[in-house]
PDB file of C-alpha atoms in Angstrom:
ATOM      1  CA  ASP A   1      11.709  17.218 -22.146  1.00 40.00           C
ATOM      2  CA  SER A   2       8.098  17.088 -21.013  1.00 44.00           C
ATOM      3  CA  ASP A   3       7.959  13.338 -21.602  1.00 45.00           C
ATOM      4  CA  ASP A   4      10.186  12.819 -18.575  1.00 50.00           C
ATOM      5  CA  GLU A   5       7.884  14.981 -16.465  1.00 64.00           C
ATOM      6  CA  GLN A   6       4.690  13.222 -17.505  1.00 80.00           C
ATOM      7  CA  HIS A   7       4.184   9.648 -16.442  1.00 91.00           C
ATOM      8  CA  ASP A   8       3.401   8.134 -19.793  1.00 93.00           C
ATOM      9  CA  GLU A   9       3.157   4.582 -18.445  1.00 96.00           C
ATOM     10  CA  LEU A  10      -0.002   3.038 -17.021  1.00 96.00           C
TER      11      LEU A  10
ATOM     12  CA  MET B   1       5.434   2.594 -26.545  1.00 93.00           C
ATOM     13  CA  ASN B   2       7.371  -0.666 -26.979  1.00 96.00           C
ATOM     14  CA  ILE B   3       6.286  -4.246 -27.392  1.00 98.00           C
ATOM     15  CA  PHE B   4       7.173  -5.176 -23.801  1.00 98.00           C
ATOM     16  CA  ARG B   5       5.026  -2.417 -22.363  1.00 98.00           C
ATOM     17  CA  PHE B   6       2.131  -3.107 -24.735  1.00 98.00           C
ATOM     18  CA  ALA B   7       2.315  -6.813 -23.899  1.00 98.00           C
ATOM     19  CA  GLY B   8       2.434  -5.871 -20.218  1.00 98.00           C
ATOM     20  CA  ASP B   9      -0.658  -3.675 -20.491  1.00 98.00           C
ATOM     21  CA  MET B  10      -2.514  -6.396 -22.411  1.00 98.00           C
ATOM     22  CA  THR B  11      -1.517  -9.029 -19.818  1.00 98.00           C
ATOM     23  CA  HIS B  12      -2.701  -6.701 -17.073  1.00 98.00           C
ATOM     24  CA  LEU B  13      -5.999  -6.204 -18.930  1.00 98.00           C
ATOM     25  CA  ILE B  14      -6.363  -9.989 -19.354  1.00 98.00           C
ATOM     26  CA  SER B  15      -5.858 -10.516 -15.619  1.00 98.00           C
ATOM     27  CA  VAL B  16      -8.705  -8.081 -14.877  1.00 97.00           C
ATOM     28  CA  LEU B  17     -10.951  -9.682 -17.504  1.00 97.00           C
ATOM     29  CA  VAL B  18     -10.232 -13.181 -16.103  1.00 97.00           C
ATOM     30  CA  LEU B  19     -11.266 -11.970 -12.650  1.00 98.00           C
ATOM     31  CA  LEU B  20     -14.427 -10.304 -13.978  1.00 97.00           C
ATOM     32  CA  LEU B  21     -15.206 -13.491 -15.925  1.00 95.00           C
ATOM     33  CA  LYS B  22     -14.787 -15.618 -12.819  1.00 96.00           C
ATOM     34  CA  ILE B  23     -17.049 -13.411 -10.734  1.00 97.00           C
ATOM     35  CA  TYR B  24     -19.779 -13.005 -13.381  1.00 94.00           C
ATOM     36  CA  ALA B  25     -19.664 -16.573 -14.702  1.00 95.00           C
ATOM     37  CA  THR B  26     -19.584 -18.345 -11.357  1.00 95.00           C
ATOM     38  CA  LYS B  27     -21.354 -15.564  -9.342  1.00 96.00           C
ATOM     39  CA  SER B  28     -18.691 -16.382  -6.769  1.00 95.00           C
ATOM     40  CA  CYS B  29     -15.592 -14.667  -5.432  1.00 96.00           C
ATOM     41  CA  SER B  30     -14.294 -17.561  -3.319  1.00 95.00           C
ATOM     42  CA  GLY B  31     -10.518 -17.509  -3.212  1.00 95.00           C
ATOM     43  CA  ILE B  32     -10.407 -13.810  -4.107  1.00 97.00           C
ATOM     44  CA  SER B  33      -9.081 -11.334  -1.551  1.00 98.00           C
ATOM     45  CA  LEU B  34     -11.330  -8.288  -1.251  1.00 98.00           C
ATOM     46  CA  LYS B  35      -8.454  -6.469   0.437  1.00 98.00           C
ATOM     47  CA  THR B  36      -6.200  -6.916  -2.593  1.00 98.00           C
ATOM     48  CA  GLN B  37      -9.000  -5.635  -4.823  1.00 98.00           C
ATOM     49  CA  GLU B  38      -9.490  -2.591  -2.599  1.00 98.00           C
ATOM     50  CA  LEU B  39      -5.751  -1.913  -2.679  1.00 98.00           C
ATOM     51  CA  TYR B  40      -5.758  -2.102  -6.485  1.00 98.00           C
ATOM     52  CA  ALA B  41      -8.690   0.307  -6.715  1.00 98.00           C
ATOM     53  CA  LEU B  42      -6.681   2.678  -4.508  1.00 98.00           C
ATOM     54  CA  VAL B  43      -3.568   2.177  -6.680  1.00 98.00           C
ATOM     55  CA  PHE B  44      -5.442   3.188  -9.837  1.00 98.00           C
ATOM     56  CA  LEU B  45      -7.223   6.135  -8.221  1.00 98.00           C
ATOM     57  CA  ALA B  46      -3.945   7.446  -6.781  1.00 98.00           C
ATOM     58  CA  ARG B  47      -1.969   6.926  -9.980  1.00 98.00           C
ATOM     59  CA  TYR B  48      -4.473   8.278 -12.486  1.00 97.00           C
ATOM     60  CA  LEU B  49      -5.119  11.610 -10.779  1.00 96.00           C
ATOM     61  CA  ASP B  50      -3.846  13.143 -14.022  1.00 94.00           C
ATOM     62  CA  LEU B  51      -6.618  11.436 -15.996  1.00 95.00           C
ATOM     63  CA  PHE B  52      -8.349  14.739 -16.739  1.00 92.00           C
ATOM     64  CA  THR B  53      -5.349  17.056 -16.625  1.00 92.00           C
ATOM     65  CA  ASP B  54      -2.678  15.354 -18.778  1.00 92.00           C
ATOM     66  CA  PHE B  55      -3.742  13.874 -22.096  1.00 94.00           C
ATOM     67  CA  ILE B  56      -1.047  11.502 -23.339  1.00 94.00           C
ATOM     68  CA  SER B  57      -2.915   9.374 -25.899  1.00 96.00           C
ATOM     69  CA  VAL B  58      -6.335   7.876 -26.504  1.00 97.00           C
ATOM     70  CA  TYR B  59      -4.890   4.488 -25.584  1.00 98.00           C
ATOM     71  CA  ASN B  60      -3.540   5.816 -22.285  1.00 97.00           C
ATOM     72  CA  THR B  61      -6.807   7.508 -21.336  1.00 97.00           C
ATOM     73  CA  VAL B  62      -9.004   4.566 -22.346  1.00 98.00           C
ATOM     74  CA  MET B  63      -6.859   2.066 -20.424  1.00 98.00           C
ATOM     75  CA  LYS B  64      -6.868   4.267 -17.302  1.00 98.00           C
ATOM     76  CA  ILE B  65     -10.657   4.452 -17.380  1.00 98.00           C
ATOM     77  CA  VAL B  66     -10.921   0.684 -17.939  1.00 98.00           C
ATOM     78  CA  PHE B  67      -8.635  -0.082 -14.984  1.00 98.00           C
ATOM     79  CA  ILE B  68     -10.403   2.337 -12.638  1.00 98.00           C
ATOM     80  CA  MET B  69     -13.906   1.171 -13.622  1.00 98.00           C
ATOM     81  CA  SER B  70     -13.051  -2.553 -13.492  1.00 98.00           C
ATOM     82  CA  SER B  71     -11.306  -2.388 -10.114  1.00 98.00           C
ATOM     83  CA  LEU B  72     -14.158  -0.368  -8.584  1.00 98.00           C
ATOM     84  CA  SER B  73     -16.792  -2.693 -10.036  1.00 97.00           C
ATOM     85  CA  ILE B  74     -14.993  -5.760  -8.630  1.00 98.00           C
ATOM     86  CA  VAL B  75     -14.873  -4.169  -5.165  1.00 98.00           C
ATOM     87  CA  TRP B  76     -18.557  -3.161  -5.496  1.00 98.00           C
ATOM     88  CA  CYS B  77     -19.488  -6.697  -6.594  1.00 97.00           C
ATOM     89  CA  MET B  78     -17.663  -8.350  -3.716  1.00 97.00           C
ATOM     90  CA  ARG B  79     -19.188  -5.974  -1.189  1.00 97.00           C
ATOM     91  CA  MET B  80     -22.701  -5.376  -2.474  1.00 97.00           C
ATOM     92  CA  HIS B  81     -23.762  -8.030  -5.000  1.00 97.00           C
ATOM     93  CA  PRO B  82     -26.131 -10.331  -3.015  1.00 95.00           C
ATOM     94  CA  MET B  83     -24.949 -13.554  -4.684  1.00 95.00           C
ATOM     95  CA  VAL B  84     -21.217 -12.775  -4.911  1.00 96.00           C
ATOM     96  CA  ARG B  85     -20.720 -11.328  -1.431  1.00 96.00           C
ATOM     97  CA  ARG B  86     -22.002 -14.561   0.141  1.00 96.00           C
ATOM     98  CA  SER B  87     -19.032 -16.503  -1.264  1.00 96.00           C
ATOM     99  CA  TYR B  88     -16.419 -14.099   0.044  1.00 96.00           C
ATOM    100  CA  ASP B  89     -13.933 -15.869   2.365  1.00 94.00           C
ATOM    101  CA  LYS B  90     -14.284 -13.202   5.038  1.00 95.00           C
ATOM    102  CA  GLU B  91     -12.713 -15.293   7.795  1.00 95.00           C
ATOM    103  CA  LEU B  92      -9.672 -16.162   5.627  1.00 95.00           C
ATOM    104  CA  ASP B  93      -9.073 -12.710   4.170  1.00 97.00           C
ATOM    105  CA  THR B  94      -7.709 -11.190   7.352  1.00 97.00           C
ATOM    106  CA  PHE B  95      -4.534  -9.468   6.149  1.00 97.00           C
ATOM    107  CA  ARG B  96      -4.299  -6.072   7.880  1.00 97.00           C
ATOM    108  CA  HIS B  97      -3.966  -4.116   4.645  1.00 97.00           C
ATOM    109  CA  TYR B  98      -4.384  -0.755   6.366  1.00 97.00           C
ATOM    110  CA  PHE B  99      -0.775  -1.129   7.516  1.00 98.00           C
ATOM    111  CA  LEU B 100       0.252  -1.492   3.856  1.00 98.00           C
ATOM    112  CA  ILE B 101      -1.580   1.714   2.992  1.00 98.00           C
ATOM    113  CA  ALA B 102      -0.035   3.623   5.908  1.00 98.00           C
ATOM    114  CA  GLY B 103       3.454   2.272   5.171  1.00 98.00           C
ATOM    115  CA  CYS B 104       3.278   3.163   1.476  1.00 98.00           C
ATOM    116  CA  LEU B 105       1.919   6.635   2.226  1.00 98.00           C
ATOM    117  CA  LEU B 106       4.811   7.226   4.638  1.00 98.00           C
ATOM    118  CA  GLY B 107       7.259   5.848   2.049  1.00 98.00           C
ATOM    119  CA  ALA B 108       5.860   8.163  -0.611  1.00 98.00           C
ATOM    120  CA  LEU B 109       6.259  11.157   1.684  1.00 98.00           C
ATOM    121  CA  LEU B 110       9.914  10.201   2.180  1.00 98.00           C
ATOM    122  CA  VAL B 111      10.877   9.004  -1.323  1.00 97.00           C
ATOM    123  CA  HIS B 112       9.324  10.676  -4.373  1.00 96.00           C
ATOM    124  CA  GLU B 113      10.441  12.427  -7.569  1.00 94.00           C
ATOM    125  CA  LYS B 114       9.086  15.847  -6.627  1.00 94.00           C
ATOM    126  CA  PHE B 115       7.333  17.052  -3.505  1.00 96.00           C
ATOM    127  CA  THR B 116       4.038  17.761  -5.273  1.00 96.00           C
ATOM    128  CA  PHE B 117       0.594  16.333  -4.543  1.00 96.00           C
ATOM    129  CA  GLN B 118       0.463  14.387  -7.803  1.00 95.00           C
ATOM    130  CA  GLU B 119       4.044  13.031  -7.531  1.00 96.00           C
ATOM    131  CA  ILE B 120       3.569  11.852  -3.951  1.00 97.00           C
ATOM    132  CA  PHE B 121       0.362  10.021  -4.887  1.00 98.00           C
ATOM    133  CA  TRP B 122       2.131   8.601  -7.929  1.00 97.00           C
ATOM    134  CA  ALA B 123       4.955   7.174  -5.762  1.00 97.00           C
ATOM    135  CA  PHE B 124       2.329   5.980  -3.227  1.00 98.00           C
ATOM    136  CA  SER B 125       0.494   4.111  -5.986  1.00 98.00           C
ATOM    137  CA  LEU B 126       3.705   2.369  -7.115  1.00 98.00           C
ATOM    138  CA  TYR B 127       4.683   1.272  -3.610  1.00 98.00           C
ATOM    139  CA  LEU B 128       1.142   0.138  -2.877  1.00 98.00           C
ATOM    140  CA  GLU B 129       0.918  -1.799  -6.132  1.00 98.00           C
ATOM    141  CA  ALA B 130       4.119  -3.638  -5.240  1.00 98.00           C
ATOM    142  CA  VAL B 131       2.581  -5.047  -2.041  1.00 98.00           C
ATOM    143  CA  ALA B 132      -1.118  -5.122  -3.001  1.00 98.00           C
ATOM    144  CA  ILE B 133      -0.933  -8.811  -3.919  1.00 97.00           C
ATOM    145  CA  LEU B 134       0.072  -9.867  -0.380  1.00 97.00           C
ATOM    146  CA  PRO B 135      -3.462 -10.349   1.002  1.00 98.00           C
ATOM    147  CA  GLN B 136      -4.300 -12.424  -2.082  1.00 97.00           C
ATOM    148  CA  LEU B 137      -1.192 -14.629  -1.751  1.00 95.00           C
ATOM    149  CA  VAL B 138      -1.906 -15.146   1.968  1.00 96.00           C
ATOM    150  CA  LEU B 139      -5.522 -16.061   1.169  1.00 96.00           C
ATOM    151  CA  LEU B 140      -4.394 -18.553  -1.504  1.00 94.00           C
ATOM    152  CA  GLN B 141      -2.025 -20.242   0.957  1.00 92.00           C
ATOM    153  CA  ARG B 142      -4.767 -20.425   3.578  1.00 92.00           C
ATOM    154  CA  SER B 143      -7.444 -21.710   1.242  1.00 89.00           C
ATOM    155  CA  GLY B 144      -5.014 -24.343  -0.114  1.00 80.00           C
ATOM    156  CA  ASN B 145      -6.634 -25.344  -3.365  1.00 78.00           C
ATOM    157  CA  VAL B 146      -6.656 -22.671  -6.043  1.00 88.00           C
ATOM    158  CA  ASP B 147      -9.331 -22.800  -8.730  1.00 91.00           C
ATOM    159  CA  ASN B 148      -8.106 -22.378 -12.296  1.00 91.00           C
ATOM    160  CA  LEU B 149      -9.456 -18.903 -12.946  1.00 94.00           C
ATOM    161  CA  THR B 150      -8.014 -17.535  -9.700  1.00 95.00           C
ATOM    162  CA  GLY B 151      -4.640 -19.118 -10.475  1.00 95.00           C
ATOM    163  CA  GLN B 152      -4.689 -17.616 -13.971  1.00 96.00           C
ATOM    164  CA  TYR B 153      -5.695 -14.251 -12.548  1.00 97.00           C
ATOM    165  CA  VAL B 154      -2.679 -14.139 -10.203  1.00 96.00           C
ATOM    166  CA  PHE B 155      -0.370 -15.505 -12.877  1.00 96.00           C
ATOM    167  CA  PHE B 156      -1.283 -12.796 -15.445  1.00 98.00           C
ATOM    168  CA  LEU B 157      -1.097 -10.152 -12.725  1.00 97.00           C
ATOM    169  CA  GLY B 158       2.477 -11.168 -11.943  1.00 96.00           C
ATOM    170  CA  ALA B 159       3.433 -11.590 -15.603  1.00 97.00           C
ATOM    171  CA  TYR B 160       2.366  -8.033 -16.466  1.00 98.00           C
ATOM    172  CA  ARG B 161       4.877  -6.472 -14.073  1.00 97.00           C
ATOM    173  CA  ALA B 162       7.627  -8.842 -15.262  1.00 97.00           C
ATOM    174  CA  LEU B 163       6.969  -7.583 -18.819  1.00 98.00           C
ATOM    175  CA  TYR B 164       7.161  -4.004 -17.520  1.00 98.00           C
ATOM    176  CA  ILE B 165      10.641  -4.736 -16.171  1.00 97.00           C
ATOM    177  CA  LEU B 166      11.691  -5.708 -19.716  1.00 98.00           C
ATOM    178  CA  ASN B 167      10.101  -2.441 -20.853  1.00 97.00           C
ATOM    179  CA  TRP B 168      12.188  -0.432 -18.343  1.00 96.00           C
ATOM    180  CA  ILE B 169      15.372  -2.227 -19.448  1.00 96.00           C
ATOM    181  CA  TYR B 170      14.504  -1.490 -23.092  1.00 96.00           C
ATOM    182  CA  ARG B 171      13.778   2.184 -22.342  1.00 95.00           C
ATOM    183  CA  TYR B 172      16.968   2.489 -20.277  1.00 94.00           C
ATOM    184  CA  PHE B 173      19.027   1.466 -23.311  1.00 94.00           C
ATOM    185  CA  THR B 174      17.044   3.365 -25.918  1.00 94.00           C
ATOM    186  CA  GLU B 175      16.211   6.682 -24.226  1.00 92.00           C
ATOM    187  CA  LYS B 176      19.009   9.021 -23.220  1.00 82.00           C
ATOM    188  CA  HIS B 177      17.687  10.046 -19.816  1.00 79.00           C
ATOM    189  CA  PHE B 178      15.322   7.374 -18.649  1.00 79.00           C
ATOM    190  CA  GLY B 179      15.572   7.365 -14.900  1.00 78.00           C
ATOM    191  CA  ARG B 180      12.376   6.124 -13.333  1.00 87.00           C
ATOM    192  CA  TRP B 181      13.986   4.357 -10.403  1.00 92.00           C
ATOM    193  CA  ILE B 182      10.866   4.441  -8.270  1.00 95.00           C
ATOM    194  CA  SER B 183       8.959   2.453 -10.908  1.00 96.00           C
ATOM    195  CA  CYS B 184      11.816   0.034 -11.518  1.00 95.00           C
ATOM    196  CA  ILE B 185      12.521  -0.794  -7.882  1.00 96.00           C
ATOM    197  CA  SER B 186       8.830  -1.089  -6.977  1.00 97.00           C
ATOM    198  CA  GLY B 187       8.314  -3.275 -10.052  1.00 97.00           C
ATOM    199  CA  LEU B 188      11.185  -5.557  -9.097  1.00 97.00           C
ATOM    200  CA  VAL B 189       9.856  -5.964  -5.552  1.00 97.00           C
ATOM    201  CA  GLN B 190       6.379  -6.595  -6.922  1.00 97.00           C
ATOM    202  CA  THR B 191       7.534  -9.312  -9.316  1.00 96.00           C
ATOM    203  CA  ALA B 192       9.753 -10.915  -6.665  1.00 97.00           C
ATOM    204  CA  LEU B 193       6.712 -11.319  -4.377  1.00 97.00           C
ATOM    205  CA  TYR B 194       5.182 -13.576  -7.028  1.00 95.00           C
ATOM    206  CA  GLY B 195       8.335 -15.697  -7.062  1.00 93.00           C
ATOM    207  CA  ASP B 196       7.081 -18.666  -5.068  1.00 91.00           C
ATOM    208  CA  PHE B 197       3.638 -18.492  -6.652  1.00 93.00           C
ATOM    209  CA  PHE B 198       5.206 -18.645 -10.127  1.00 95.00           C
ATOM    210  CA  TYR B 199       7.288 -21.637  -9.008  1.00 94.00           C
ATOM    211  CA  TYR B 200       4.290 -23.654  -7.767  1.00 93.00           C
ATOM    212  CA  TYR B 201       2.216 -22.492 -10.730  1.00 93.00           C
ATOM    213  CA  PHE B 202       4.881 -23.784 -13.135  1.00 94.00           C
ATOM    214  CA  ILE B 203       5.162 -27.096 -11.242  1.00 93.00           C
ATOM    215  CA  SER B 204       1.404 -27.632 -11.354  1.00 92.00           C
ATOM    216  CA  TRP B 205       1.340 -26.736 -15.044  1.00 93.00           C
ATOM    217  CA  LYS B 206       4.241 -29.127 -15.786  1.00 93.00           C
ATOM    218  CA  ASN B 207       2.658 -32.019 -13.874  1.00 93.00           C
ATOM    219  CA  ASN B 208      -0.722 -31.026 -15.273  1.00 91.00           C
ATOM    220  CA  ALA B 209      -1.880 -31.108 -11.675  1.00 89.00           C
ATOM    221  CA  LYS B 210      -4.060 -28.820  -9.600  1.00 89.00           C
ATOM    222  CA  LEU B 211      -2.190 -25.802  -8.210  1.00 90.00           C
ATOM    223  CA  GLN B 212      -1.381 -26.551  -4.558  1.00 86.00           C
ATOM    224  CA  LEU B 213       0.388 -23.954  -2.433  1.00 86.00           C
ATOM    225  CA  PRO B 214       2.123 -25.224   0.705  1.00 83.00           C
ATOM    226  CA  ALA B 215       0.221 -24.068   3.779  1.00 71.00           C
TER     227      ALA B 215
END
């Protein structure tokens, strides 16, 4: 899902 | 978001605040490597290219802005502030950090998640962050005695990445397809580089003595 694409970590 | 990652972000924020405190309170940057600060500014600029394109959360955006602004202001202070720049250990801070930048850029071109501009700069920022502390560790060994705030700064900086490793382990077991190997491996290397510093920091804390790194 998109979460894996986006780097949600700082 | 999990507790390890939140604790890691807070520890990272504390390390930056400790450094800002040291520079503003003592109007001195002795013992601080300008090269490490420049590398960190580069790490944040390369990693947060998506600051205006991908909105993840208010927390994420605010923290990105805080890290970019603080790292740039520290570099500005150490280069331009009349009082602070005088205390910079120019002759001790001689690590050739341009080789680190070139090496990480080459590494990012070879190993990345996707061959896109943003992904290559993201991988570059992770590799560079892993080695960015080297000029600082070399400077600490050369300058011998480490003042408290500088020691705390490096300690929190190392602790934040160690907490992130716990975060990656937690996410690996709780999310079905969590495969950020670039982050994990860079993070492990980064934390390992602090190994000897952590050891001497713990010894000095145990003996309640001043932190002394072997030359």
